[in-house]
Coordinates of C-alpha atoms (C1' of nucleotides) in Angstrom, one line a residue:
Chain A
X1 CA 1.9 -16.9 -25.2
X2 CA 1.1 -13.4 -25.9
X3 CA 4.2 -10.8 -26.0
X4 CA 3.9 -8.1 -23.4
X5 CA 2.9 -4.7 -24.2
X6 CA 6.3 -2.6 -25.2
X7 CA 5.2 -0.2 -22.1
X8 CA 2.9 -1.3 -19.8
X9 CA 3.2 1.5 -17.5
X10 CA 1.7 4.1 -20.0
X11 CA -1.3 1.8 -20.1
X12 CA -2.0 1.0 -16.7
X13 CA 0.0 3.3 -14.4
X14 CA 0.3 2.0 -10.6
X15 CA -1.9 4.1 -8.9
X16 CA -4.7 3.5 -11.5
X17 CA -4.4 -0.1 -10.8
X18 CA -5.0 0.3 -7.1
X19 CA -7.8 2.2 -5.7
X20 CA -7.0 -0.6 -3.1
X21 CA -3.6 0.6 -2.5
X22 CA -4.9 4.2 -0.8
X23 CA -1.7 4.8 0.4
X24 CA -3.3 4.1 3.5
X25 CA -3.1 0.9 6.0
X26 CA -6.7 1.1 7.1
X27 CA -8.8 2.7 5.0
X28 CA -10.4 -1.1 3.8
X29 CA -11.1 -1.7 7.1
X30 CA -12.7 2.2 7.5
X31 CA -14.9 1.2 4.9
X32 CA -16.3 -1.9 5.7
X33 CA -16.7 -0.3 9.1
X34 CA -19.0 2.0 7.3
X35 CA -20.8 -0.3 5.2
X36 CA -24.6 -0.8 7.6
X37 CA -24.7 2.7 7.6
X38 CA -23.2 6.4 8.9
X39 CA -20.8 6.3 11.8
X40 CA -19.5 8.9 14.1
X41 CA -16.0 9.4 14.9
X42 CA -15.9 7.5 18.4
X43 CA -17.8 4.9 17.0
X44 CA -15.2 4.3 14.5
X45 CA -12.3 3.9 17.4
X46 CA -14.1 0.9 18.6
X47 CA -13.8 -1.6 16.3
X48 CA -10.7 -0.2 15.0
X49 CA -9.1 0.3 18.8
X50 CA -5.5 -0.4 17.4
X51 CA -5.5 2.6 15.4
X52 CA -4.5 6.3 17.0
X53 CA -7.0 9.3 16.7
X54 CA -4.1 10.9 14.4
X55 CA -4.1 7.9 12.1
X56 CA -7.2 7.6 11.8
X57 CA -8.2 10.9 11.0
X58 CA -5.7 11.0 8.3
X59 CA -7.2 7.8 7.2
X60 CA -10.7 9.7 7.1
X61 CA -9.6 12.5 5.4
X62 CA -8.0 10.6 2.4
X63 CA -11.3 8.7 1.9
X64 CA -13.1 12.1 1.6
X65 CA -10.4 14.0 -0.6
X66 CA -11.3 10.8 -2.6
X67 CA -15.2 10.8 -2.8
X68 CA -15.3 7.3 -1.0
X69 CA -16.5 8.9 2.2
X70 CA -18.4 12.1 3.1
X71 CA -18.3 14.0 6.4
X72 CA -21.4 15.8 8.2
X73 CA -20.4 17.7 11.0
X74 CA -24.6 18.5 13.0
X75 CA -23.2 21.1 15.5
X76 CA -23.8 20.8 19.1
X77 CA -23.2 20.5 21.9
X78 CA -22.1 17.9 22.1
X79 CA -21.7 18.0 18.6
X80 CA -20.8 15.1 16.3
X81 CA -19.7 13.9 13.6
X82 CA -20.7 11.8 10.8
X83 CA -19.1 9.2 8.5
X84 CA -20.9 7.6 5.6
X85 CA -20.1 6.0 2.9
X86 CA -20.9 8.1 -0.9
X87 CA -22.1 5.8 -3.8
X88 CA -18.6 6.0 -5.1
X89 CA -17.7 4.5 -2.0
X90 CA -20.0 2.3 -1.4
X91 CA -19.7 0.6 -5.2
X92 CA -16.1 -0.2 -4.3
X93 CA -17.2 -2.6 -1.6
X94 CA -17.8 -5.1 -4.2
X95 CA -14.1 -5.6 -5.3
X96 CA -13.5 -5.5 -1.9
X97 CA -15.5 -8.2 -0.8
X98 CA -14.0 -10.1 -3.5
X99 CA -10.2 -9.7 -2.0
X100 CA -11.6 -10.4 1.6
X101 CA -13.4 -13.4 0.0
X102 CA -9.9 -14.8 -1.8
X103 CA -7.7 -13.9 1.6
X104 CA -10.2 -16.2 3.5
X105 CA -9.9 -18.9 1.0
X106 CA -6.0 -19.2 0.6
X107 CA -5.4 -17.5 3.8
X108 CA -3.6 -21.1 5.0
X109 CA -1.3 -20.8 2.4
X110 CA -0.3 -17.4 2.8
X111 CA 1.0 -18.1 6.2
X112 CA 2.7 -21.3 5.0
X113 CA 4.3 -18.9 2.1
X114 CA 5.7 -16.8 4.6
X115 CA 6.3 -19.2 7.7
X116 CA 7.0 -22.4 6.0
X117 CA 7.2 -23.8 9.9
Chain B
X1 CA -28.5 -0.6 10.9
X2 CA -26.8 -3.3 12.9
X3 CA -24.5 -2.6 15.6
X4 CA -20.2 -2.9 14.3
X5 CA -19.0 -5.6 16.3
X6 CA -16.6 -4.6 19.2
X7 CA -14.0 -5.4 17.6
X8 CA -13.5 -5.6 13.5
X9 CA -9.3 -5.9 14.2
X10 CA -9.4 -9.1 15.8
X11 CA -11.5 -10.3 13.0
X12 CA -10.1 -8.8 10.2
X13 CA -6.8 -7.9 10.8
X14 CA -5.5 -4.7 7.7
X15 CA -2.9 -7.2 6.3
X16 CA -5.5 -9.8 6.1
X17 CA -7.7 -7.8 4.1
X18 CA -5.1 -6.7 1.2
X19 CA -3.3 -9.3 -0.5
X20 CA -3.2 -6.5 -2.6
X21 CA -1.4 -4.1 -0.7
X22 CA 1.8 -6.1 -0.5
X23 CA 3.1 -3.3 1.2
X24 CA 4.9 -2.8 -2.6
X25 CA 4.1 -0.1 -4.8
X26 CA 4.9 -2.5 -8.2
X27 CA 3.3 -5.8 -7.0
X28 CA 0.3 -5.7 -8.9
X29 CA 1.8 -5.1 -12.6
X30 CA 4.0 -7.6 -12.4
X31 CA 1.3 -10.3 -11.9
X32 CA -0.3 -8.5 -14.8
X33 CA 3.1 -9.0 -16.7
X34 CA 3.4 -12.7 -15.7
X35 CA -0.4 -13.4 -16.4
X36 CA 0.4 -15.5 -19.9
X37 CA 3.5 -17.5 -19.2
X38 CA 6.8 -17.0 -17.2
X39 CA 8.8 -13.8 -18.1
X40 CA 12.8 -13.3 -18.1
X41 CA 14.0 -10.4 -15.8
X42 CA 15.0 -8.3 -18.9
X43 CA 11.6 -8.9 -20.3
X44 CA 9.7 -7.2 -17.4
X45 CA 12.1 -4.3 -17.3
X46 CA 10.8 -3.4 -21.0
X47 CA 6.9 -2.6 -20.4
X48 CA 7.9 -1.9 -16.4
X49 CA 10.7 0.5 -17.9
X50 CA 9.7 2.9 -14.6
X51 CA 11.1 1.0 -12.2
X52 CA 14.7 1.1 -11.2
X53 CA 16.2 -2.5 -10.8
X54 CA 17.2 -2.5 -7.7
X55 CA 13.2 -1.6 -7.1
X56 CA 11.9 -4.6 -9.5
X57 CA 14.2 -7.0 -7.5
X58 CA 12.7 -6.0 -4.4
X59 CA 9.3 -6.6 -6.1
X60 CA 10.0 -9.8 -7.1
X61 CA 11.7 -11.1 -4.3
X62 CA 8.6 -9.8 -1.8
X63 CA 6.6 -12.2 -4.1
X64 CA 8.5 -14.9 -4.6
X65 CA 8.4 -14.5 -0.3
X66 CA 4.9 -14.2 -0.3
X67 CA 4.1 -17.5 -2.8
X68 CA 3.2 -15.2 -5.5
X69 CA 5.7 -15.8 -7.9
X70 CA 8.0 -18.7 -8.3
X71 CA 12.0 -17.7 -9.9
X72 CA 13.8 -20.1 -11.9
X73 CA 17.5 -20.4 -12.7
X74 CA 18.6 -21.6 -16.0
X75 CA 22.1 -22.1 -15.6
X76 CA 24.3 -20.3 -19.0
X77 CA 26.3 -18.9 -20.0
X78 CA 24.2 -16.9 -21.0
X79 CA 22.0 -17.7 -17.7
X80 CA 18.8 -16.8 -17.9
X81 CA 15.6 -16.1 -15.2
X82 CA 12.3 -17.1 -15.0
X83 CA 9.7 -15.4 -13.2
X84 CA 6.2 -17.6 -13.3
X85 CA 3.3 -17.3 -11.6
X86 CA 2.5 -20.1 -8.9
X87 CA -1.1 -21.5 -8.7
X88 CA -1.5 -19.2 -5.6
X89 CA -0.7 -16.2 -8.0
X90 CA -2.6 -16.9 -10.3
X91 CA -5.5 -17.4 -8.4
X92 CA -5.2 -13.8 -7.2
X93 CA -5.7 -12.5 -10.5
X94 CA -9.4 -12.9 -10.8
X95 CA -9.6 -10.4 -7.3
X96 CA -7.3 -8.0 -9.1
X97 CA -8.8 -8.0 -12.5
X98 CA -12.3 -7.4 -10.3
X99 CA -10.4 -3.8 -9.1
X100 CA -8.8 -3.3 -12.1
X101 CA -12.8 -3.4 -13.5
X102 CA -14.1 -1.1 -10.9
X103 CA -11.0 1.3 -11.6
X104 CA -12.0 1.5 -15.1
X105 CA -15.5 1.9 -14.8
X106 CA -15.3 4.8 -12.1
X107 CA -12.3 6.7 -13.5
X108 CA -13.4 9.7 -14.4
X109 CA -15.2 10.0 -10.9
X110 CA -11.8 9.1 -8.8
X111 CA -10.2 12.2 -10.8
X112 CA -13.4 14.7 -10.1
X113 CA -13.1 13.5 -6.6
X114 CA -9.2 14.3 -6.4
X115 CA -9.3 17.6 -8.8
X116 CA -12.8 18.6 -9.0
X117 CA -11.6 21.0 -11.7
Chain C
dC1 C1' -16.6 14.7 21.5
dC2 C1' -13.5 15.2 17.9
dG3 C1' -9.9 15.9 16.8
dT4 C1' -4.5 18.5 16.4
dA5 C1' 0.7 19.0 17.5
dT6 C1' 5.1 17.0 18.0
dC7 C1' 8.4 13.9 17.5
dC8 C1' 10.5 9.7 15.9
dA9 C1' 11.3 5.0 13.9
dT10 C1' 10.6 2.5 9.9
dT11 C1' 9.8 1.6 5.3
dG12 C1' 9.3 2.6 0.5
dT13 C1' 11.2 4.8 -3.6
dG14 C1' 14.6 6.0 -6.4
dA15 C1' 19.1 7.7 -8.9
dT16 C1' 23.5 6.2 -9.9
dA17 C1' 27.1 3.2 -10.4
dC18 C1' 29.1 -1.3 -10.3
dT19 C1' 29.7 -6.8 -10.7
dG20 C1' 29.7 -12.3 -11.4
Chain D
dC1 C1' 22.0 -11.2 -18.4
dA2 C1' 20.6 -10.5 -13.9
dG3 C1' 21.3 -8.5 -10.6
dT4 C1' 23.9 -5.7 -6.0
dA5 C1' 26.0 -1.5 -3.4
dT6 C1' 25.4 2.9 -1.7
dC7 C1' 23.3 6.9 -0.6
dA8 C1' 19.6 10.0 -0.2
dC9 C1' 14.8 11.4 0.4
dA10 C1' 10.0 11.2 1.1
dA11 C1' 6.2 9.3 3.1
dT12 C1' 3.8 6.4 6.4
dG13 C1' 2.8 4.7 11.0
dG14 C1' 2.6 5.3 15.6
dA15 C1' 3.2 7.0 20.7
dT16 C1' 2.2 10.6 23.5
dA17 C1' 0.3 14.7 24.8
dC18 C1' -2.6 18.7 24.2
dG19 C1' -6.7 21.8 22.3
dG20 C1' -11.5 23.9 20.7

DNA sequence: CCGTATCCATTGTGATACTG
DNA sequence: CAGTATCACAATGGATACGG
């Protein structure tokens, strides 16, 4: 049994830990929305229907201050707008396959955690 | 380029995809802290020096909720606390040392992307 | 079509001080 | 030793409505 590091923090500070933990509810889902290839912006509302215009442009626009996810606006009209996924972005879907891939397998017993019904 | 399905909530739901996003900023380094045997209270408040108590409490208790962590009185005086990881915990660290791997490896790109200075 | 403006409820974070 | 009590503050998350 190893002893702890005398201050873990310095070493790993929260927000280095998590590029998971955007600060953002849907941004996971945003990206695996985008993984087949460029969206627009009314494509995106589909899937994700739950989620307002204002939260999901906030969303949007903390994947690109980040370099997960570029914008390309091709002026119209109609103009559009496009969503794709940079390499940054797209080489984080690997982690995140592997959290979807462990939620699916213990999902059963995260609900019993919770709801021990 | 195939077509997003018509609706990605209903099949992933955002608190289905992130185990990791506890919805708790600390969550995350305090598996790391538990990851070789059960800890005291005192002894995370040492390398998690950061973080208030009142704020590791509420860490521990939204794990302990969740099946995360299991707490352990050891009657005293002095009493003492155990914090261990349960099987379920520990089975979420191979997801999080996956991020943890991708953080690493694309750090100095997450910072360009946030300050390209 | 692609957003923005407002407003509000809720939650997360934290400092400080105190207790069984 | 292992927490709790209080208070305060900031940051989301979201509903609704409007704009270029």
């Amino acid at each position: 049994m190893t002893p702890l590091p005398p201050d873990l923090f310095d070493e790993l500070c929260p927000s280095s830990l998590l590029p998971f933990r955007f600060g953002d509810k849907w941004a996971a889902l945003v990206l695996r929305c985008l993984e087949d290839g460029p969206r627009r912006y009314s494509e995106l509302r589909v899937p994700l229907r739950r989620v307002t215009p204002k939260v999901l442009t906030q969303s949007l626009r903390g994947l690109e201050r980040d370099g997960f996810v570029a914008r390309t606006v091709r002026p119209g009209p109609p103009r559009s707008v496009e969503y794709a996924l940079t390499p940054l972005g797209r080489s984080l879907l690997g982690p995140l396959y592997a959290a979807c891939a462990w939620a699916a397998e213990h999902w059963d017993e995260l609900l019993d955690a919770r709801d021990p019904a």
